mmCIF file of C-alpha atoms in Angstrom:
data_model
loop_
_atom_site.group_PDB
_atom_site.id
_atom_site.type_symbol
_atom_site.label_atom_id
_atom_site.label_comp_id
_atom_site.label_asym_id
_atom_site.label_seq_id
_atom_site.Cartn_x
_atom_site.Cartn_y
_atom_site.Cartn_z
ATOM 1 C CA UNK F 1 -16.837 -22.211 1.484
ATOM 2 C CA UNK F 2 -14.204 -20.520 1.050
ATOM 3 C CA UNK F 3 -10.441 -20.717 2.948
ATOM 4 C CA UNK F 4 -9.693 -17.833 5.136
ATOM 5 C CA UNK F 5 -6.632 -18.936 5.682
ATOM 6 C CA UNK F 6 -3.124 -19.626 3.479
ATOM 7 C CA UNK F 7 -1.069 -17.346 1.183
ATOM 8 C CA UNK F 8 -4.483 -15.665 -0.168
ATOM 9 C CA UNK F 9 -5.546 -14.971 3.761
ATOM 10 C CA UNK F 10 -4.398 -11.225 3.031
ATOM 11 C CA UNK F 11 -6.514 -10.037 0.409
ATOM 12 C CA UNK F 12 -9.377 -11.436 2.503
ATOM 13 C CA UNK F 13 -9.494 -9.586 5.875
ATOM 14 C CA UNK F 14 -12.312 -7.015 6.217
ATOM 15 C CA UNK F 15 -9.769 -4.824 8.878
ATOM 16 C CA UNK F 16 -6.992 -4.727 5.588
ATOM 17 C CA UNK F 17 -9.598 -4.272 2.712
ATOM 18 C CA UNK F 18 -10.707 -0.731 4.884
ATOM 19 C CA UNK F 19 -7.692 0.427 5.277
ATOM 20 C CA UNK F 20 -6.972 -0.043 1.939
ATOM 21 C CA UNK F 21 -9.214 2.113 1.246
ATOM 22 C CA UNK F 22 -8.642 4.172 3.610
ATOM 23 C CA UNK F 23 -5.133 4.840 1.680
ATOM 24 C CA UNK F 24 -6.881 4.867 -1.635
ATOM 25 C CA UNK F 25 -9.067 7.980 -0.181
ATOM 26 C CA UNK F 26 -5.880 9.541 1.139
ATOM 27 C CA UNK F 27 -4.050 10.292 -2.620
ATOM 28 C CA UNK F 28 -5.263 11.219 -5.830
ATOM 29 C CA UNK F 29 -6.717 8.961 -7.698
ATOM 30 C CA UNK F 30 -4.120 6.049 -9.609
ATOM 31 C CA UNK F 31 -0.902 8.173 -7.130
ATOM 32 C CA UNK F 32 -0.085 4.183 -6.492
ATOM 33 C CA UNK F 33 1.468 1.570 -9.002
ATOM 34 C CA UNK F 34 1.200 -2.011 -9.599
ATOM 35 C CA UNK F 35 4.283 -2.793 -8.126
ATOM 36 C CA UNK F 36 3.809 -1.249 -4.378
ATOM 37 C CA UNK F 37 0.049 -1.495 -4.036
ATOM 38 C CA UNK F 38 1.058 -5.523 -4.234
ATOM 39 C CA UNK F 39 3.421 -4.547 -1.248
ATOM 40 C CA UNK F 40 1.228 -2.669 0.489
ATOM 41 C CA UNK F 41 -1.110 -5.093 0.440
ATOM 42 C CA UNK F 42 1.384 -7.375 2.258
ATOM 43 C CA UNK F 43 2.482 -5.026 4.830
ATOM 44 C CA UNK F 44 2.525 -5.501 8.231
ATOM 45 C CA UNK F 45 -1.190 -3.884 9.704
ATOM 46 C CA UNK F 46 0.787 -1.464 12.436
ATOM 47 C CA UNK F 47 2.769 -0.275 9.007
ATOM 48 C CA UNK F 48 -0.207 0.355 6.533
ATOM 49 C CA UNK F 49 -2.149 1.939 9.383
ATOM 50 C CA UNK F 50 1.226 4.466 10.438
ATOM 51 C CA UNK F 51 1.601 5.321 6.341
ATOM 52 C CA UNK F 52 -2.193 6.212 6.391
ATOM 53 C CA UNK F 53 -2.451 8.632 9.026
ATOM 54 C CA UNK F 54 1.125 10.062 7.203
ATOM 55 C CA UNK F 55 -0.720 9.829 3.699
ATOM 56 C CA UNK F 56 -4.513 11.806 6.122
ATOM 57 C CA UNK F 57 -1.609 14.582 7.026
ATOM 58 C CA UNK F 58 1.453 15.089 4.791
ATOM 59 C CA UNK F 59 1.516 16.125 0.986
ATOM 60 C CA UNK F 60 0.172 13.170 -1.502
ATOM 61 C CA UNK F 61 3.890 14.366 -3.556
ATOM 62 C CA UNK F 62 5.561 13.389 0.081
ATOM 63 C CA UNK F 63 4.156 10.173 0.089
ATOM 64 C CA UNK F 64 3.835 9.339 -4.024
ATOM 65 C CA UNK F 65 8.095 10.231 -3.546
ATOM 66 C CA UNK F 66 8.353 8.045 -1.141
ATOM 67 C CA UNK F 67 7.111 4.930 -2.736
ATOM 68 C CA UNK F 68 8.587 6.285 -6.221
ATOM 69 C CA UNK F 69 11.747 6.134 -3.598
ATOM 70 C CA UNK F 70 11.153 2.713 -1.877
ATOM 71 C CA UNK F 71 10.280 1.231 -5.486
ATOM 72 C CA UNK F 72 13.522 2.439 -6.900
ATOM 73 C CA UNK F 73 16.314 2.187 -4.073
ATOM 74 C CA UNK F 74 15.044 -1.653 -3.477
ATOM 75 C CA UNK F 75 15.180 -1.623 -7.091
ATOM 76 C CA UNK F 76 11.768 -3.893 -6.815
ATOM 77 C CA UNK F 77 10.741 -3.082 -10.756
ATOM 78 C CA UNK F 78 14.194 -3.376 -12.828
ATOM 79 C CA UNK F 79 15.682 -0.496 -14.902
ATOM 80 C CA UNK F 80 15.271 -1.062 -19.137
#
């Protein structure tokens, strides 16, 4: 039987999986970059809930712009 604790615990949490699916459903297909998606997977649950609420009421372009801004300003991905 696989362990439910440790560094991979977030990936097996049914609540987190449901919230991530809700975020995916709230936005157009393939609008979350792999880098942002990885960060969202590991985000705080309460922050994830708030993000989903925003994604459900704001225009998708606003949320996508927010993701791009965070990714760029935090320099998560180096400039090429």
